[in-house]
CSV table of C-alpha atoms in Angstrom, one decimal:
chain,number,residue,atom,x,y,z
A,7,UNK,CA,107.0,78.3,90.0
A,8,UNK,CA,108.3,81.1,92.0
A,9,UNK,CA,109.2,84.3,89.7
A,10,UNK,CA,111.9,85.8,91.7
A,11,UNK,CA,113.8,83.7,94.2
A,12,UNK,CA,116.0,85.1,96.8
A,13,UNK,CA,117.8,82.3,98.2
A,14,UNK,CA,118.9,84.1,101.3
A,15,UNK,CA,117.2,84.2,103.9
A,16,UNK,CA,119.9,85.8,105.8
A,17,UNK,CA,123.3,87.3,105.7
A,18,UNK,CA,126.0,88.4,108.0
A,19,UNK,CA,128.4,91.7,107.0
A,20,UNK,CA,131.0,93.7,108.9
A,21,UNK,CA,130.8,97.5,108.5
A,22,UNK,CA,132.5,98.9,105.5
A,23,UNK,CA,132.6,95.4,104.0
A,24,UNK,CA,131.1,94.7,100.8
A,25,UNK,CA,127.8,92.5,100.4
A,26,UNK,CA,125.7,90.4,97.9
A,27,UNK,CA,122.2,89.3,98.2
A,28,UNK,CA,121.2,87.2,95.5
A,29,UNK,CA,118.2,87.4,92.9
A,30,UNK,CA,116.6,85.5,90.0
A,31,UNK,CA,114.0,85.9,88.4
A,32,UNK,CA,111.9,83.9,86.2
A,33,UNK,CA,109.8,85.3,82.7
A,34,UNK,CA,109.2,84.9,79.0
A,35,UNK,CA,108.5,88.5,78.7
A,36,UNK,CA,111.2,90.1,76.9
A,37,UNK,CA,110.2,93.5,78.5
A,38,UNK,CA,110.3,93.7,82.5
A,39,UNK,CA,111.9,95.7,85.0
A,40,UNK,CA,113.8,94.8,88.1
A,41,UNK,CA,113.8,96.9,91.5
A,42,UNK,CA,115.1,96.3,94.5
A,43,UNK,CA,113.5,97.8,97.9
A,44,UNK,CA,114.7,98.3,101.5
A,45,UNK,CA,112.3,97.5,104.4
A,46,UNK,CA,114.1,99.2,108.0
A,47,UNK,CA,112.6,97.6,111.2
A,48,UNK,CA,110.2,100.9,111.0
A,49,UNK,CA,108.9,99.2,108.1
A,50,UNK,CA,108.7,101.5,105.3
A,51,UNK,CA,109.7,100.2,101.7
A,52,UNK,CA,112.2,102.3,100.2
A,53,UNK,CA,113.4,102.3,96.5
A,54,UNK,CA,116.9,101.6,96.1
A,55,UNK,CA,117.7,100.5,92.6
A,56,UNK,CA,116.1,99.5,89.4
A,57,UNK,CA,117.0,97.6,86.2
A,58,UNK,CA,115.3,97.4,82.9
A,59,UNK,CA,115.7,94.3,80.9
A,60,UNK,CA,116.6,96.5,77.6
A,61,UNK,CA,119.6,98.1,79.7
A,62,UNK,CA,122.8,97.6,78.2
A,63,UNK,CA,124.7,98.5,81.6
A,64,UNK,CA,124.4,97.5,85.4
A,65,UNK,CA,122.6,100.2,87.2
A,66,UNK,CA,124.1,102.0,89.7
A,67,UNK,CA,123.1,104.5,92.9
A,68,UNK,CA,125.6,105.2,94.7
A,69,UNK,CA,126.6,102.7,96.9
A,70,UNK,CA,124.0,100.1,95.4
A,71,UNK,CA,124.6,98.7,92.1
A,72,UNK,CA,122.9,95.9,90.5
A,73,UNK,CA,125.1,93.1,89.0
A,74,UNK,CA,122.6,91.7,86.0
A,75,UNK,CA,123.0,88.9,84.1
A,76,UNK,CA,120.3,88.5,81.6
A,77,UNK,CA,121.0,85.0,80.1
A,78,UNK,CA,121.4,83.5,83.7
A,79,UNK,CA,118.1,85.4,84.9
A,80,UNK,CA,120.1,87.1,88.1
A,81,UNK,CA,119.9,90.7,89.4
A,82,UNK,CA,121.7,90.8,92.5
A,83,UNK,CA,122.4,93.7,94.5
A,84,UNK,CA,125.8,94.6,95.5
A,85,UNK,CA,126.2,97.1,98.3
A,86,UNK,CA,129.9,98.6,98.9
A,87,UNK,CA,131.5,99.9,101.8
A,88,UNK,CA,128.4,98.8,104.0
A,89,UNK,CA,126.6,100.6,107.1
A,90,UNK,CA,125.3,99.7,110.3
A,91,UNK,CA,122.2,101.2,108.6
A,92,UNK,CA,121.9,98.9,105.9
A,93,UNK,CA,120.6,96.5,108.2
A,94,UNK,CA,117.2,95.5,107.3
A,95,UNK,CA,114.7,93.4,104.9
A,96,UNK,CA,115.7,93.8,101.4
A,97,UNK,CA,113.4,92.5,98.3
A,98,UNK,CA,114.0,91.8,94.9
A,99,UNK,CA,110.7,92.8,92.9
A,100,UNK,CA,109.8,92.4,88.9
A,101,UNK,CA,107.6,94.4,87.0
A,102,UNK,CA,106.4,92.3,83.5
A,103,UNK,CA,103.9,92.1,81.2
A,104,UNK,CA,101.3,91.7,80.0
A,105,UNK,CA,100.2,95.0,81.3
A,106,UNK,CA,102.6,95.4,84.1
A,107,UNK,CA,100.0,95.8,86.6
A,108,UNK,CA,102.0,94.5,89.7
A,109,UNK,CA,105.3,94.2,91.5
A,110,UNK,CA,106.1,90.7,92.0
A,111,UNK,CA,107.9,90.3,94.9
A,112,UNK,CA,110.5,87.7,96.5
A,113,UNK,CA,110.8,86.2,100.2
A,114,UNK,CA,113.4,88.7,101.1
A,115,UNK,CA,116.4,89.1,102.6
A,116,UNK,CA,117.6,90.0,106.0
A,117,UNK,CA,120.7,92.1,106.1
A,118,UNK,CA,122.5,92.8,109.3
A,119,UNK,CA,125.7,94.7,109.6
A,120,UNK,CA,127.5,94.4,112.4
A,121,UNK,CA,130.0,96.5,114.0
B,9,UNK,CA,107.2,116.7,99.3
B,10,UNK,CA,106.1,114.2,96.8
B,11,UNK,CA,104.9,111.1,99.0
B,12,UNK,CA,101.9,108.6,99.4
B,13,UNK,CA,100.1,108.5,102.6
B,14,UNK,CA,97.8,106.3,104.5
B,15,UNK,CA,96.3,106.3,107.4
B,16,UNK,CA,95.4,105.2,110.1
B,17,UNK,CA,99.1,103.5,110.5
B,18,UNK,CA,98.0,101.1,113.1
B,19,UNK,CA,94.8,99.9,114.1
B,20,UNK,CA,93.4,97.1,116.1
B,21,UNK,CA,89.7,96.0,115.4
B,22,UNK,CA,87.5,93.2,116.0
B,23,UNK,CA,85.7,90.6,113.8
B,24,UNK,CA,83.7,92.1,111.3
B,25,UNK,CA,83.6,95.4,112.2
B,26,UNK,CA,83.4,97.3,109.0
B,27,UNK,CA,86.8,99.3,108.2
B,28,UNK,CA,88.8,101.8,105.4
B,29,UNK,CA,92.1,102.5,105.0
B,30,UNK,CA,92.8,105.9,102.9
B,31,UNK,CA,95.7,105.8,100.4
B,32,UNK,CA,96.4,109.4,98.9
B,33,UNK,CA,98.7,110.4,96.6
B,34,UNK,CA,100.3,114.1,95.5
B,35,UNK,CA,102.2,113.1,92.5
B,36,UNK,CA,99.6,113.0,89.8
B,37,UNK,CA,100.1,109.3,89.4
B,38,UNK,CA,97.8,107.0,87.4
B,39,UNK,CA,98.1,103.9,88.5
B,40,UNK,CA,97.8,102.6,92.3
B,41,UNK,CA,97.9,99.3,94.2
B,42,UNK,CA,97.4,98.0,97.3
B,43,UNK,CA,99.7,95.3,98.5
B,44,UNK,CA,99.7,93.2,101.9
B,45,UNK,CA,102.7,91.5,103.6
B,46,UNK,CA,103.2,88.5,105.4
B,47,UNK,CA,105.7,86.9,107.5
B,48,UNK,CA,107.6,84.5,104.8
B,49,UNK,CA,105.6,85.6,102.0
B,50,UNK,CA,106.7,88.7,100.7
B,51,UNK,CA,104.3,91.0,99.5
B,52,UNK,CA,101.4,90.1,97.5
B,53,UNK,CA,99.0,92.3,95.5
B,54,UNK,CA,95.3,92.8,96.6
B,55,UNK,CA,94.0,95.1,94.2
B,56,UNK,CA,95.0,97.5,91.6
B,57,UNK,CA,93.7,101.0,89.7
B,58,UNK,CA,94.8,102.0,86.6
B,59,UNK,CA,93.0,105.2,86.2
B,60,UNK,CA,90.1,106.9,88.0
B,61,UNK,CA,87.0,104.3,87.7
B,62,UNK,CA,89.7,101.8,86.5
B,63,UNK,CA,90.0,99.2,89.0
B,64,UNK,CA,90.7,95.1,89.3
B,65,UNK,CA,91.7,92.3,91.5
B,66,UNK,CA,95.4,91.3,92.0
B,67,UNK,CA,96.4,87.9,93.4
B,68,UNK,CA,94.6,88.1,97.0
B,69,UNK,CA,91.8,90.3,96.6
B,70,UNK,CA,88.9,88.2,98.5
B,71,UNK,CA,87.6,89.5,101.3
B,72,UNK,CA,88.6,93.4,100.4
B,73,UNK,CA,87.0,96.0,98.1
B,74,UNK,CA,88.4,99.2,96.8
B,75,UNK,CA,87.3,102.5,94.5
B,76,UNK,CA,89.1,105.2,92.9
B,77,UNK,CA,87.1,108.5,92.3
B,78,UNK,CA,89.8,110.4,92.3
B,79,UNK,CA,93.0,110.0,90.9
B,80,UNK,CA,94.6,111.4,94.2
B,81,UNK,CA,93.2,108.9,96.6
B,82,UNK,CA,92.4,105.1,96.6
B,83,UNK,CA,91.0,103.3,99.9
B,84,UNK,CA,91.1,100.0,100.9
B,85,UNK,CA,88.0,98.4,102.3
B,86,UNK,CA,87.4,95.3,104.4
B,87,UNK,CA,83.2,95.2,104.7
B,88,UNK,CA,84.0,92.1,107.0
B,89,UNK,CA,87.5,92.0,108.9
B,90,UNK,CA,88.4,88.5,110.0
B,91,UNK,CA,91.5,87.4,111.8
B,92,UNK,CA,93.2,85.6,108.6
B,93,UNK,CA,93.4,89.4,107.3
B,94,UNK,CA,95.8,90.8,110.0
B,95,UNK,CA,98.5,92.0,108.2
B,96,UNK,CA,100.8,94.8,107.3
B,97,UNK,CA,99.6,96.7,104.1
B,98,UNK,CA,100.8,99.2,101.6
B,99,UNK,CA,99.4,101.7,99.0
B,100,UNK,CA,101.7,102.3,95.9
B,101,UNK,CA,101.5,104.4,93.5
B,102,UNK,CA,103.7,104.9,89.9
B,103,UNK,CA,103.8,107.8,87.1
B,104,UNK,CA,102.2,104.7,84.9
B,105,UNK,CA,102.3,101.2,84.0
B,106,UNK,CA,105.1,99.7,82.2
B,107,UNK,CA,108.3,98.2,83.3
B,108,UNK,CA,110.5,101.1,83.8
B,109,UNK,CA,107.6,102.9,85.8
B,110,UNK,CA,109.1,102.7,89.5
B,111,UNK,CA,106.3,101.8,91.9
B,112,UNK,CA,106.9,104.4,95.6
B,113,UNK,CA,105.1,103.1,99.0
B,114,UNK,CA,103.3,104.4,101.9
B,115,UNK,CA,104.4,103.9,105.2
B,116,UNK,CA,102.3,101.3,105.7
B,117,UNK,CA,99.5,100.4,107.8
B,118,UNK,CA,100.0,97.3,110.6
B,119,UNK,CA,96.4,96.0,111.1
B,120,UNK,CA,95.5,93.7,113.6
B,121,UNK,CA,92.2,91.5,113.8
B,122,UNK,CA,90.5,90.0,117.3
């Protein structure tokens, strides 16, 4: 069984428009983190946003916050007022035990923003 | 700057023609990973170092071998390239393990094999 599924495989925004790209995630660990990562065209993976399963409150940095709903298994990332450089890859990733010795990544998403 | 490098960032080779890929590292972190992407796969974990001299396989580690001697630096090495490993990779390093323990990337390295 997959353990994070991004169901997207792409989505369509308007500048200054708000976005969601969708994320479960699947574990019996009780103790796991969540991140999210942007990949531009140049390829790089950047660190948006991350989420710890002990969190009592939705993380936030600046314009990306995650909405996460622990019973349902979802952390999507919501990203407000959107740019035309948001456009790119973006992964869900989990970080669980035992151990935590790996990211486990999803399929991604393609983001494009358009004017 | 606090950042993880590799190089070379691209490189085209031929079949079995021995190769490394340097990973370094400036923020004193103990743990590394090497990771390699695929169209439609995401990323997937090759191998990983917990400490210097603390190494072990992740989920696709065949046909690669890696060492840490020091904590700074952590190459990748493919004794006997073939095609079905032309990929993009990336080094990552975090502070630790443990779920909070945010894991940062290298720029990558876009290898391709004749």
């Amino acid at each position: 069984a997959q353990k994070i599924t991004q169901t997207q495989p792409g989505m369509f925004v308007q500048e200054k428009e708000a976005v969601t790209l969708d994320c479960t995630y699947d574990t019996s660990d009780p103790s796991y983190g969540l991140f999210w990562y942007k990949q531009p065209s140049s390829g790089e993976m950047i660190f948006l946003i991350y989420q710890g399963s002990y969190d009592q409150q939705n993380a936030t940095e600046g314009r990306y916050s995650l909405n996460f709903q622990k019973a349902r298994k979802s952390a999507n990332l919501v990203i407000s007022a959107s740019q035309l450089g948001d456009s790119a890859m973006y992964f869900c990733a989990m970080r669980e035990g035992p151990g935590f010795q790996k990211l486990v990544f999803g399929t991604g998403t393609r983001l494009l923003v358009s004017p | 700057e606090a950042q993880v490098t590799q190089n070379p960032r691209y490189l085209i080779t031929v079949t079995g023609k021995k190769l490394t890929v340097t990973c370094s590292q400036n923020m004193n972190h103990e743990y590394m990973s090497w990771y390699r992407q695929d169209p439609g796969l995401g990323l997937r974990q090759i191998y990983y170092s917990m400490n210097v001299e603390v190494t072990d396989k992740g989920d696709v580690p065949e046909g690669y071998k890696v060492s840490r001697k020091e904590k700074r630096n952590f190459p990748l090495i493919l004794e006997s390239p073939s095609p079905n490993q032309t990929s993009l990779y990336f080094c990552a390093s975090s502070l630790s393990t443990g779920p909070r323990n945010t894991q940062y990337f290298g720029p990558g390295t876009r290898l391709t094999v004749l």
